[in-house]
Amino acid sequence: MWNTIIEGVTKANNFLNDIVWGWPVIILILGTGILLTVMTRFLQIRKFKASLDETIIPTVKSIGRRGNKKDKSSVSQFEAFSTAISGTVGTGNIIGVTSAILTGGPGAVFWMWISAFFGMVTNYSENVLGLYFRKKGKDNSLSGGPFYYIYYGLKWRWLAYVAALFTVLAAIGMSGAQTNKISGTIANSLGSEDMMIKLIVGIVVALLVGIIIVGGIKRIGKVASLLVPFMSLLFIILAFVGIGMHIVNVPAAFAAIFSSAFGVKALAGGVTGYIFSVVIKKGMARGVFSNEAGLGSSVIAHSASETKEPVKQGLWGIFEVFFDTFIVCTITALLVLTSVDLSSINPDLGDTAFIMDIFKNNFGVFGTVTFAIILPLFAFTTIMAWSYYGEKATGFLCKKLGEKGEKIGILVFKIIYVLLIVASAVITSSLAWEISDTFNGLMAIPNLISVVALSGLVVKITKNYFDRKKGKEVEPMLSAYEDLNEEFKKTLKEEMEDSKEN
């Protein structure tokens, strides 16, 4: 019975996946990034230093200090960033990159870079629009996301509801892929593929997630802000050591990435075209899975930030994608490509077992144990972040039902979300990836359409911010709503006066 259900789900998903990840969506993702890059005059290059100066550098300096104590309903910039980065830095950076290389070849990495370069400004634009059109709830908490700027910005209400529905599906799909990797990693580290072990892991993960998501964005933000920097640093150090052990292979690794990106192998034209499309598809799909630029997901976390300036939080989006893909994903790719000969890989070896073998071969038992800790933690924080995204989308869908209806809707989502964590722990790895890819693609479509339609506004808000930074006397564009704009202006003025006194 279970096998029949899985077979039916696989066939249905394969059919939908071929449509969702066809050339039109790939062109939409790249086209949106290219359009925004041109309209903002290569903002991701011109203002990259500013993105560091305004985001990670002052944040590192202020670690240990509390955020805005006056605003207990919001989260600090770093907590919002940590929640967002925990949604992006996950198994996609390790297993996703490995899977992309195994199925699409080393050239898939090149297309991950391409999607990330243009995705930096796409993610920036999403954050700007998310903060500009976010709304304040009765508890003074701030909520935003693609469905908000579609509903209140474009006023395409039907598309806003579609975007919210696709966000819920993407949350479930992303959670499934992450849980599947946790159960697979722990089972592999124990040298077993026993379904019962995976089921027990799924139940434990579901219980932990259930406990944490009850606390909402503040608890998720605090947990993520503790775990994400530690995990990222540990993984980067180990990966660098692994690459250093095979440093002589680095030039060949880069050569393989660039040579196979365009299908230069001497194959028949039709086969080359097919290989080329697979390489791009895997690179783009895994790139979006990893950095989420174009999905409009991380903006949901960023919108809860105490930051009043849309552009300032938008600059976090540039750094977020850069860190996720150009640093973490590239390090993973180099670790894989320098450690093994891809031509001698057993095709039946799964992506989780493959990357775990690399850690084992490079670092012995220490590598196996460390990997078995790092990957589940990466995946766990991603599951937490996506539970928040799905919760916010569900709340938006149920808003018309009143406060009670909204609470019931969110409760039902949380219950389903937690139960599906258990189910996803025991399905095959490939199915977990493909379902997540499909739902991510669906979520990206309405979001990218709206970002393109509102691109002129992004340029205006950006110019407004940097004009004010230069000392020009212009009216701040902090919110689309007059009351919030005035409130945020007042807050900024008070913060400026406080900083002068200190």
mmCIF file of C-alpha atoms in Angstrom, residues 160-359:
data_model
loop_
_atom_site.group_PDB
_atom_site.id
_atom_site.type_symbol
_atom_site.label_atom_id
_atom_site.label_comp_id
_atom_site.label_asym_id
_atom_site.label_seq_id
_atom_site.Cartn_x
_atom_site.Cartn_y
_atom_site.Cartn_z
ATOM 1 C CA ALA A 160 -1.427 37.010 -3.569
ATOM 2 C CA TYR A 161 -3.510 34.060 -2.362
ATOM 3 C CA VAL A 162 -1.865 31.785 -4.937
ATOM 4 C CA ALA A 163 1.562 32.947 -3.696
ATOM 5 C CA ALA A 164 0.566 32.251 -0.079
ATOM 6 C CA LEU A 165 -0.704 28.761 -0.977
ATOM 7 C CA PHE A 166 2.505 27.953 -2.867
ATOM 8 C CA THR A 167 4.510 29.192 0.141
ATOM 9 C CA VAL A 168 2.710 26.689 2.377
ATOM 10 C CA LEU A 169 3.468 23.890 -0.106
ATOM 11 C CA ALA A 170 7.114 25.001 -0.408
ATOM 12 C CA ALA A 171 7.430 25.019 3.397
ATOM 13 C CA ILE A 172 6.188 21.435 3.550
ATOM 14 C CA GLY A 173 8.461 20.400 0.660
ATOM 15 C CA MET A 174 11.540 22.069 2.114
ATOM 16 C CA SER A 175 10.873 20.565 5.526
ATOM 17 C CA GLY A 176 10.519 17.138 3.921
ATOM 18 C CA ALA A 177 13.849 17.362 2.110
ATOM 19 C CA GLN A 178 15.661 18.534 5.254
ATOM 20 C CA THR A 179 14.131 15.844 7.499
ATOM 21 C CA ASN A 180 14.938 13.184 4.910
ATOM 22 C CA LYS A 181 18.584 14.213 5.033
ATOM 23 C CA ILE A 182 18.646 14.158 8.827
ATOM 24 C CA SER A 183 17.270 10.603 8.969
ATOM 25 C CA GLY A 184 19.519 9.477 6.097
ATOM 26 C CA THR A 185 22.628 10.985 7.671
ATOM 27 C CA ILE A 186 22.050 9.469 11.100
ATOM 28 C CA ALA A 187 21.161 6.074 9.599
ATOM 29 C CA ASN A 188 24.299 6.130 7.411
ATOM 30 C CA SER A 189 26.505 7.148 10.323
ATOM 31 C CA LEU A 190 25.203 4.075 12.167
ATOM 32 C CA GLY A 191 25.955 1.945 9.110
ATOM 33 C CA SER A 192 22.312 1.048 8.572
ATOM 34 C CA GLU A 193 19.442 1.806 6.205
ATOM 35 C CA ASP A 194 16.883 0.419 8.658
ATOM 36 C CA MET A 195 13.531 2.138 8.115
ATOM 37 C CA MET A 196 12.768 1.956 11.832
ATOM 38 C CA ILE A 197 15.841 4.078 12.657
ATOM 39 C CA LYS A 198 14.704 6.712 10.145
ATOM 40 C CA LEU A 199 11.187 6.657 11.574
ATOM 41 C CA ILE A 200 12.471 7.169 15.126
ATOM 42 C CA VAL A 201 14.653 10.067 13.915
ATOM 43 C CA GLY A 202 11.625 11.590 12.182
ATOM 44 C CA ILE A 203 9.555 11.387 15.380
ATOM 45 C CA VAL A 204 12.328 12.995 17.473
ATOM 46 C CA VAL A 205 12.781 15.836 14.945
ATOM 47 C CA ALA A 206 9.015 16.399 14.819
ATOM 48 C CA LEU A 207 8.801 16.660 18.620
ATOM 49 C CA LEU A 208 11.710 19.125 18.839
ATOM 50 C CA VAL A 209 10.337 21.279 16.008
ATOM 51 C CA GLY A 210 6.885 21.245 17.587
ATOM 52 C CA ILE A 211 8.285 22.541 20.882
ATOM 53 C CA ILE A 212 10.297 25.345 19.261
ATOM 54 C CA ILE A 213 7.768 26.639 16.690
ATOM 55 C CA VAL A 214 5.210 27.218 19.435
ATOM 56 C CA GLY A 215 7.412 30.150 20.504
ATOM 57 C CA GLY A 216 7.180 31.831 17.089
ATOM 58 C CA ILE A 217 9.739 34.027 15.320
ATOM 59 C CA LYS A 218 11.477 35.281 18.485
ATOM 60 C CA ARG A 219 12.304 31.779 19.711
ATOM 61 C CA ILE A 220 13.246 30.616 16.188
ATOM 62 C CA GLY A 221 15.432 33.703 15.757
ATOM 63 C CA LYS A 222 17.252 33.113 19.038
ATOM 64 C CA VAL A 223 17.870 29.416 18.350
ATOM 65 C CA ALA A 224 19.038 30.172 14.798
ATOM 66 C CA SER A 225 21.313 33.015 15.912
ATOM 67 C CA LEU A 226 23.079 30.576 18.254
ATOM 68 C CA LEU A 227 23.345 27.569 15.934
ATOM 69 C CA VAL A 228 23.889 29.020 12.443
ATOM 70 C CA PRO A 229 27.183 30.919 13.010
ATOM 71 C CA PHE A 230 28.664 27.955 14.909
ATOM 72 C CA MET A 231 27.648 25.380 12.284
ATOM 73 C CA SER A 232 28.742 27.508 9.346
ATOM 74 C CA LEU A 233 32.152 28.246 10.852
ATOM 75 C CA LEU A 234 32.794 24.606 11.784
ATOM 76 C CA PHE A 235 31.807 23.361 8.324
ATOM 77 C CA ILE A 236 33.901 26.015 6.548
ATOM 78 C CA ILE A 237 36.996 25.186 8.640
ATOM 79 C CA LEU A 238 36.665 21.444 8.014
ATOM 80 C CA ALA A 239 35.994 21.936 4.298
ATOM 81 C CA PHE A 240 39.038 24.209 3.948
ATOM 82 C CA VAL A 241 41.189 21.607 5.672
ATOM 83 C CA GLY A 242 39.821 18.930 3.328
ATOM 84 C CA ILE A 243 40.488 21.075 0.254
ATOM 85 C CA GLY A 244 43.982 21.848 1.581
ATOM 86 C CA MET A 245 44.703 18.130 1.760
ATOM 87 C CA HIS A 246 44.061 17.937 -1.998
ATOM 88 C CA ILE A 247 45.226 21.429 -2.961
ATOM 89 C CA VAL A 248 46.928 20.181 -6.132
ATOM 90 C CA ASN A 249 43.489 19.197 -7.496
ATOM 91 C CA VAL A 250 41.951 22.676 -7.154
ATOM 92 C CA PRO A 251 42.911 23.931 -10.665
ATOM 93 C CA ALA A 252 41.475 20.741 -12.202
ATOM 94 C CA ALA A 253 38.272 21.210 -10.175
ATOM 95 C CA PHE A 254 37.722 24.723 -11.550
ATOM 96 C CA ALA A 255 38.572 23.492 -15.052
ATOM 97 C CA ALA A 256 35.919 20.771 -14.735
ATOM 98 C CA ILE A 257 33.301 23.289 -13.571
ATOM 99 C CA PHE A 258 33.840 25.639 -16.528
ATOM 100 C CA SER A 259 34.416 23.006 -19.208
ATOM 101 C CA SER A 260 31.318 20.949 -18.390
ATOM 102 C CA ALA A 261 29.087 24.009 -17.839
ATOM 103 C CA PHE A 262 28.590 24.351 -21.582
ATOM 104 C CA GLY A 263 28.637 20.697 -22.544
ATOM 105 C CA VAL A 264 31.935 20.843 -24.390
ATOM 106 C CA LYS A 265 32.266 17.076 -24.548
ATOM 107 C CA ALA A 266 32.320 15.636 -28.048
ATOM 108 C CA LEU A 267 28.779 14.278 -28.040
ATOM 109 C CA ALA A 268 26.059 14.222 -30.662
ATOM 110 C CA GLY A 269 24.174 17.503 -30.947
ATOM 111 C CA GLY A 270 20.919 16.182 -29.510
ATOM 112 C CA VAL A 271 22.657 14.516 -26.576
ATOM 113 C CA THR A 272 24.741 17.635 -25.925
ATOM 114 C CA GLY A 273 21.564 19.705 -25.873
ATOM 115 C CA TYR A 274 19.995 17.309 -23.408
ATOM 116 C CA ILE A 275 23.082 17.256 -21.158
ATOM 117 C CA PHE A 276 23.223 21.060 -21.328
ATOM 118 C CA SER A 277 19.594 21.390 -20.218
ATOM 119 C CA VAL A 278 20.116 18.913 -17.351
ATOM 120 C CA VAL A 279 23.241 20.761 -16.167
ATOM 121 C CA ILE A 280 21.433 24.106 -16.151
ATOM 122 C CA LYS A 281 18.296 22.662 -14.575
ATOM 123 C CA LYS A 282 20.174 20.962 -11.754
ATOM 124 C CA GLY A 283 22.393 23.991 -11.186
ATOM 125 C CA MET A 284 19.490 26.447 -11.185
ATOM 126 C CA ALA A 285 17.149 24.234 -9.160
ATOM 127 C CA ARG A 286 19.787 23.468 -6.523
ATOM 128 C CA GLY A 287 20.909 27.109 -6.556
ATOM 129 C CA VAL A 288 17.380 28.275 -5.791
ATOM 130 C CA PHE A 289 17.004 25.462 -3.224
ATOM 131 C CA SER A 290 20.191 26.667 -1.546
ATOM 132 C CA ASN A 291 20.026 30.475 -1.584
ATOM 133 C CA GLU A 292 16.256 30.853 -2.156
ATOM 134 C CA ALA A 293 16.722 34.017 -4.234
ATOM 135 C CA GLY A 294 13.564 34.403 -6.292
ATOM 136 C CA LEU A 295 11.383 32.383 -3.941
ATOM 137 C CA GLY A 296 10.469 35.304 -1.695
ATOM 138 C CA SER A 297 10.881 33.118 1.386
ATOM 139 C CA SER A 298 13.651 34.772 3.407
ATOM 140 C CA VAL A 299 11.903 38.153 3.129
ATOM 141 C CA ILE A 300 9.188 36.758 5.431
ATOM 142 C CA ALA A 301 11.801 36.531 8.204
ATOM 143 C CA HIS A 302 13.450 39.844 7.284
ATOM 144 C CA SER A 303 10.074 41.617 7.458
ATOM 145 C CA ALA A 304 9.874 40.871 11.188
ATOM 146 C CA SER A 305 13.072 42.856 11.788
ATOM 147 C CA GLU A 306 13.141 45.954 13.978
ATOM 148 C CA THR A 307 14.909 47.756 11.118
ATOM 149 C CA LYS A 308 12.857 50.641 9.739
ATOM 150 C CA GLU A 309 14.850 51.111 6.513
ATOM 151 C CA PRO A 310 13.806 48.704 3.707
ATOM 152 C CA VAL A 311 17.124 49.194 1.888
ATOM 153 C CA LYS A 312 19.210 48.526 4.978
ATOM 154 C CA GLN A 313 17.527 45.157 5.477
ATOM 155 C CA GLY A 314 17.663 44.607 1.723
ATOM 156 C CA LEU A 315 21.456 44.781 1.888
ATOM 157 C CA TRP A 316 21.340 41.751 4.177
ATOM 158 C CA GLY A 317 19.830 39.914 1.206
ATOM 159 C CA ILE A 318 22.903 40.644 -0.919
ATOM 160 C CA PHE A 319 25.259 39.321 1.753
ATOM 161 C CA GLU A 320 22.954 36.375 2.463
ATOM 162 C CA VAL A 321 23.095 35.024 -1.107
ATOM 163 C CA PHE A 322 26.819 35.778 -1.410
ATOM 164 C CA PHE A 323 27.601 33.892 1.804
ATOM 165 C CA ASP A 324 25.281 31.017 0.982
ATOM 166 C CA THR A 325 26.367 30.275 -2.577
ATOM 167 C CA PHE A 326 29.708 31.902 -3.323
ATOM 168 C CA ILE A 327 31.217 30.826 -0.002
ATOM 169 C CA VAL A 328 29.466 27.774 1.480
ATOM 170 C CA CYS A 329 28.304 26.102 -1.760
ATOM 171 C CA THR A 330 31.619 26.753 -3.547
ATOM 172 C CA ILE A 331 33.586 25.305 -0.636
ATOM 173 C CA THR A 332 31.379 22.200 -0.723
ATOM 174 C CA ALA A 333 31.845 21.850 -4.492
ATOM 175 C CA LEU A 334 35.635 22.151 -4.209
ATOM 176 C CA LEU A 335 35.712 19.628 -1.368
ATOM 177 C CA VAL A 336 33.805 17.144 -3.550
ATOM 178 C CA LEU A 337 35.709 17.798 -6.781
ATOM 179 C CA THR A 338 39.163 17.708 -5.191
ATOM 180 C CA SER A 339 38.544 14.660 -3.018
ATOM 181 C CA VAL A 340 37.259 12.134 -5.572
ATOM 182 C CA ASP A 341 37.430 11.065 -9.188
ATOM 183 C CA LEU A 342 33.861 11.564 -10.409
ATOM 184 C CA SER A 343 34.321 9.109 -13.277
ATOM 185 C CA SER A 344 34.788 6.254 -10.805
ATOM 186 C CA ILE A 345 31.737 6.978 -8.654
ATOM 187 C CA ASN A 346 29.237 4.207 -7.985
ATOM 188 C CA PRO A 347 25.986 5.515 -9.568
ATOM 189 C CA ASP A 348 23.940 3.633 -6.957
ATOM 190 C CA LEU A 349 25.582 5.552 -4.109
ATOM 191 C CA GLY A 350 23.226 8.141 -2.658
ATOM 192 C CA ASP A 351 24.217 11.792 -2.256
ATOM 193 C CA THR A 352 24.200 11.608 1.561
ATOM 194 C CA ALA A 353 26.345 8.462 1.659
ATOM 195 C CA PHE A 354 28.670 9.974 -0.953
ATOM 196 C CA ILE A 355 29.457 13.199 0.919
ATOM 197 C CA MET A 356 29.689 11.309 4.219
ATOM 198 C CA ASP A 357 32.322 9.040 2.637
ATOM 199 C CA ILE A 358 34.307 12.151 1.689
ATOM 200 C CA PHE A 359 34.287 13.356 5.302
#
